[in-house]
Short mmCIF file of N, CA and C in Angstrom, two decimals:
data_model
loop_
_atom_site.label_atom_id
_atom_site.label_comp_id
_atom_site.label_asym_id
_atom_site.label_seq_id
_atom_site.Cartn_x
_atom_site.Cartn_y
_atom_site.Cartn_z
N MET A 1059 114.34 118.98 35.96
CA MET A 1059 115.60 119.64 36.23
C MET A 1059 115.35 121.15 36.32
N THR A 1060 115.85 121.76 37.36
CA THR A 1060 115.69 123.20 37.55
C THR A 1060 117.06 123.86 37.50
N THR A 1061 117.14 124.95 36.80
CA THR A 1061 118.39 125.70 36.75
C THR A 1061 118.19 127.02 37.46
N TYR A 1062 119.23 127.52 38.02
CA TYR A 1062 119.18 128.78 38.76
C TYR A 1062 120.20 129.73 38.16
N TRP A 1063 119.79 130.96 37.92
CA TRP A 1063 120.69 131.98 37.39
C TRP A 1063 121.33 132.70 38.54
N ARG A 1064 122.63 132.76 38.51
CA ARG A 1064 123.37 133.52 39.53
C ARG A 1064 123.94 134.75 38.87
N SER A 1065 123.86 135.86 39.56
CA SER A 1065 124.38 137.10 39.02
C SER A 1065 125.90 136.98 38.86
N PRO A 1066 126.44 137.41 37.71
CA PRO A 1066 127.88 137.29 37.49
C PRO A 1066 128.66 138.28 38.36
N PRO A 1067 129.96 138.06 38.50
CA PRO A 1067 130.78 139.02 39.25
C PRO A 1067 130.68 140.41 38.65
N SER A 1068 130.83 141.41 39.48
CA SER A 1068 130.65 142.81 39.04
C SER A 1068 131.60 143.19 37.91
N LEU A 1069 132.77 142.54 37.84
CA LEU A 1069 133.72 142.86 36.78
C LEU A 1069 133.19 142.52 35.39
N VAL A 1070 132.48 141.41 35.26
CA VAL A 1070 131.99 140.98 33.95
C VAL A 1070 130.51 141.29 33.72
N ARG A 1071 129.86 141.88 34.72
CA ARG A 1071 128.43 142.17 34.60
C ARG A 1071 128.09 143.06 33.39
N PRO A 1072 128.87 144.14 33.12
CA PRO A 1072 128.55 144.95 31.93
C PRO A 1072 128.64 144.15 30.63
N LEU A 1073 129.60 143.25 30.53
CA LEU A 1073 129.75 142.43 29.34
C LEU A 1073 128.57 141.47 29.19
N THR A 1074 128.15 140.85 30.28
CA THR A 1074 127.02 139.92 30.20
C THR A 1074 125.73 140.66 29.85
N ARG A 1075 125.58 141.88 30.33
CA ARG A 1075 124.39 142.66 29.97
C ARG A 1075 124.41 143.01 28.49
N ARG A 1076 125.58 143.42 27.99
CA ARG A 1076 125.71 143.82 26.59
C ARG A 1076 125.42 142.65 25.65
N LEU A 1077 125.85 141.46 26.03
CA LEU A 1077 125.66 140.28 25.19
C LEU A 1077 124.35 139.54 25.49
N SER A 1078 123.58 140.05 26.43
CA SER A 1078 122.31 139.44 26.83
C SER A 1078 122.49 138.01 27.33
N LEU A 1079 123.59 137.73 27.99
CA LEU A 1079 123.83 136.39 28.52
C LEU A 1079 122.98 136.19 29.77
N GLY A 1080 122.28 135.08 29.83
CA GLY A 1080 121.48 134.77 31.00
C GLY A 1080 120.13 135.44 31.05
N THR A 1081 119.77 136.19 30.03
CA THR A 1081 118.48 136.85 30.04
C THR A 1081 117.53 136.17 29.08
N ARG A 1082 116.32 136.14 29.43
CA ARG A 1082 115.28 135.60 28.56
C ARG A 1082 114.21 136.67 28.44
N ARG A 1083 113.86 136.98 27.22
CA ARG A 1083 112.82 137.97 26.99
C ARG A 1083 111.70 137.33 26.21
N TYR A 1084 110.53 137.39 26.75
CA TYR A 1084 109.37 136.85 26.07
C TYR A 1084 108.32 137.95 25.99
N SER A 1085 107.73 138.06 24.85
CA SER A 1085 106.60 138.96 24.71
C SER A 1085 105.56 138.26 23.85
N GLU A 1086 104.35 138.61 24.07
CA GLU A 1086 103.27 137.97 23.35
C GLU A 1086 102.54 139.00 22.52
N GLN A 1087 102.42 138.72 21.24
CA GLN A 1087 101.68 139.59 20.33
C GLN A 1087 100.87 138.70 19.41
N ARG A 1088 99.82 139.24 18.88
CA ARG A 1088 98.98 138.48 17.96
C ARG A 1088 99.40 138.81 16.53
N ALA A 1089 99.67 137.77 15.75
CA ALA A 1089 99.98 137.95 14.33
C ALA A 1089 98.67 137.93 13.56
N MET A 1090 98.48 138.95 12.78
CA MET A 1090 97.25 139.06 12.00
C MET A 1090 97.54 138.69 10.54
N PRO A 1091 96.55 138.24 9.81
CA PRO A 1091 96.78 137.96 8.38
C PRO A 1091 97.34 139.19 7.69
N GLY A 1092 98.39 138.99 6.91
CA GLY A 1092 99.03 140.10 6.21
C GLY A 1092 100.27 140.62 6.92
N ASP A 1093 100.46 140.28 8.21
CA ASP A 1093 101.66 140.69 8.93
C ASP A 1093 102.86 139.92 8.40
N GLU A 1094 104.00 140.57 8.32
CA GLU A 1094 105.23 139.90 7.92
C GLU A 1094 105.95 139.42 9.17
N VAL A 1095 106.17 138.11 9.26
CA VAL A 1095 106.85 137.52 10.40
C VAL A 1095 107.90 136.54 9.90
N THR A 1096 108.90 136.29 10.75
CA THR A 1096 109.92 135.28 10.49
C THR A 1096 109.68 134.14 11.46
N VAL A 1097 109.58 132.93 10.95
CA VAL A 1097 109.34 131.75 11.78
C VAL A 1097 110.57 130.86 11.71
N VAL A 1098 111.12 130.51 12.87
CA VAL A 1098 112.28 129.61 12.97
C VAL A 1098 111.85 128.42 13.80
N GLY A 1099 112.06 127.22 13.29
CA GLY A 1099 111.65 126.01 13.99
C GLY A 1099 110.57 125.31 13.21
N ARG A 1100 109.99 124.27 13.78
CA ARG A 1100 108.92 123.56 13.08
C ARG A 1100 107.98 122.93 14.09
N VAL A 1101 106.75 122.86 13.68
CA VAL A 1101 105.73 122.17 14.48
C VAL A 1101 105.86 120.68 14.17
N THR A 1102 105.82 119.84 15.20
CA THR A 1102 105.95 118.40 14.97
C THR A 1102 104.72 117.86 14.26
N GLU A 1103 104.93 116.83 13.47
CA GLU A 1103 103.83 116.26 12.70
C GLU A 1103 102.77 115.61 13.58
N THR A 1104 103.18 115.07 14.71
CA THR A 1104 102.22 114.41 15.59
C THR A 1104 101.35 115.42 16.33
N GLY A 1105 101.79 116.66 16.36
CA GLY A 1105 101.00 117.69 17.02
C GLY A 1105 101.14 117.69 18.53
N ASP A 1106 102.06 116.89 19.08
CA ASP A 1106 102.19 116.82 20.53
C ASP A 1106 103.22 117.80 21.08
N GLY A 1107 103.78 118.63 20.25
CA GLY A 1107 104.74 119.61 20.73
C GLY A 1107 105.39 120.34 19.58
N ILE A 1108 106.32 121.18 19.91
CA ILE A 1108 107.03 121.94 18.88
C ILE A 1108 108.52 121.80 19.09
N ASP A 1109 109.24 121.79 18.00
CA ASP A 1109 110.69 121.87 18.02
C ASP A 1109 110.94 123.35 18.24
N PRO A 1110 111.93 123.77 19.03
CA PRO A 1110 112.05 125.19 19.39
C PRO A 1110 111.54 126.11 18.28
N LEU A 1111 110.50 126.82 18.59
CA LEU A 1111 109.82 127.66 17.62
C LEU A 1111 109.93 129.12 18.03
N VAL A 1112 110.38 129.95 17.10
CA VAL A 1112 110.50 131.38 17.33
C VAL A 1112 109.72 132.09 16.23
N VAL A 1113 108.85 132.98 16.61
CA VAL A 1113 108.13 133.81 15.66
C VAL A 1113 108.56 135.24 15.96
N SER A 1114 109.13 135.90 14.96
CA SER A 1114 109.70 137.23 15.17
C SER A 1114 109.10 138.22 14.19
N ASP A 1115 108.97 139.46 14.64
CA ASP A 1115 108.49 140.51 13.74
C ASP A 1115 109.66 141.23 13.06
N ARG A 1116 110.87 140.73 13.27
CA ARG A 1116 112.06 141.30 12.64
C ARG A 1116 112.36 140.57 11.33
N PRO A 1117 113.15 141.19 10.46
CA PRO A 1117 113.57 140.49 9.24
C PRO A 1117 114.42 139.26 9.59
N PRO A 1118 114.53 138.30 8.66
CA PRO A 1118 115.30 137.08 8.94
C PRO A 1118 116.72 137.32 9.42
N SER A 1119 117.43 138.29 8.81
CA SER A 1119 118.82 138.53 9.22
C SER A 1119 118.90 139.04 10.65
N GLN A 1120 118.01 139.92 11.05
CA GLN A 1120 118.03 140.43 12.43
C GLN A 1120 117.62 139.34 13.42
N THR A 1121 116.69 138.48 13.02
CA THR A 1121 116.30 137.37 13.88
C THR A 1121 117.47 136.42 14.08
N LEU A 1122 118.20 136.12 13.01
CA LEU A 1122 119.36 135.24 13.09
C LEU A 1122 120.43 135.82 14.02
N VAL A 1123 120.73 137.10 13.86
CA VAL A 1123 121.75 137.74 14.70
C VAL A 1123 121.32 137.70 16.16
N ARG A 1124 120.06 137.99 16.43
CA ARG A 1124 119.56 138.00 17.81
C ARG A 1124 119.66 136.61 18.43
N MET A 1125 119.31 135.58 17.67
CA MET A 1125 119.34 134.22 18.20
C MET A 1125 120.77 133.69 18.36
N ALA A 1126 121.68 134.11 17.48
CA ALA A 1126 123.02 133.54 17.44
C ALA A 1126 124.05 134.32 18.26
N LYS A 1127 123.68 135.48 18.78
CA LYS A 1127 124.66 136.33 19.44
C LYS A 1127 125.41 135.61 20.57
N THR A 1128 124.70 134.93 21.43
CA THR A 1128 125.34 134.24 22.54
C THR A 1128 126.23 133.10 22.04
N SER A 1129 125.76 132.34 21.07
CA SER A 1129 126.55 131.23 20.54
C SER A 1129 127.81 131.73 19.85
N LEU A 1130 127.71 132.83 19.13
CA LEU A 1130 128.88 133.36 18.44
C LEU A 1130 129.97 133.79 19.41
N VAL A 1131 129.57 134.35 20.53
CA VAL A 1131 130.56 134.75 21.54
C VAL A 1131 131.27 133.51 22.07
N GLY A 1132 130.53 132.44 22.34
CA GLY A 1132 131.14 131.20 22.82
C GLY A 1132 132.09 130.60 21.80
N VAL A 1133 131.70 130.61 20.54
CA VAL A 1133 132.56 130.08 19.48
C VAL A 1133 133.83 130.92 19.36
N CYS A 1134 133.70 132.23 19.40
CA CYS A 1134 134.88 133.11 19.32
C CYS A 1134 135.83 132.87 20.49
N LEU A 1135 135.29 132.71 21.68
CA LEU A 1135 136.14 132.42 22.84
C LEU A 1135 136.84 131.08 22.67
N GLY A 1136 136.12 130.08 22.15
CA GLY A 1136 136.72 128.77 21.92
C GLY A 1136 137.84 128.82 20.90
N VAL A 1137 137.61 129.52 19.79
CA VAL A 1137 138.64 129.66 18.76
C VAL A 1137 139.87 130.37 19.32
N PHE A 1138 139.64 131.42 20.10
CA PHE A 1138 140.75 132.15 20.70
C PHE A 1138 141.55 131.23 21.63
N ASN A 1139 140.85 130.44 22.44
CA ASN A 1139 141.54 129.54 23.37
C ASN A 1139 142.34 128.47 22.63
N VAL A 1140 141.77 127.93 21.56
CA VAL A 1140 142.50 126.92 20.78
C VAL A 1140 143.74 127.56 20.13
N ALA A 1141 143.59 128.75 19.58
CA ALA A 1141 144.73 129.43 18.95
C ALA A 1141 145.80 129.74 19.99
N LEU A 1142 145.39 130.21 21.15
CA LEU A 1142 146.36 130.49 22.22
C LEU A 1142 147.06 129.21 22.65
N GLY A 1143 146.32 128.13 22.79
CA GLY A 1143 146.92 126.84 23.17
C GLY A 1143 147.92 126.37 22.13
N LEU A 1144 147.59 126.52 20.85
CA LEU A 1144 148.52 126.12 19.79
C LEU A 1144 149.79 126.96 19.81
N VAL A 1145 149.63 128.25 20.02
CA VAL A 1145 150.81 129.13 20.10
C VAL A 1145 151.69 128.72 21.26
N LEU A 1146 151.10 128.45 22.41
CA LEU A 1146 151.89 128.06 23.59
C LEU A 1146 152.57 126.71 23.40
N VAL A 1147 151.91 125.77 22.74
CA VAL A 1147 152.48 124.44 22.52
C VAL A 1147 153.62 124.53 21.50
N LEU A 1148 153.44 125.32 20.45
CA LEU A 1148 154.44 125.39 19.40
C LEU A 1148 155.65 126.26 19.77
N LEU A 1149 155.55 127.04 20.80
CA LEU A 1149 156.70 127.88 21.19
C LEU A 1149 157.61 127.15 22.08
#
């Protein structure tokens, strides 16, 4: 399955840039013994792959915020829509 990213409309483009929606950033660095890193995910026991694995040089809280930012925006929009729907139904 292949997915294609389409540039958002110009009206919402600043918002998508600010929230990093649709962007993927990968960088490769070597972790040396003694380096402090945060690891999220797990290596499978069979050794045939990994469950989404993230190794970050940021503290755990900053790594969590970075990973969850897009999901939190979606959840907030969903909660807002449900609240708006309830208000409209109850009025």
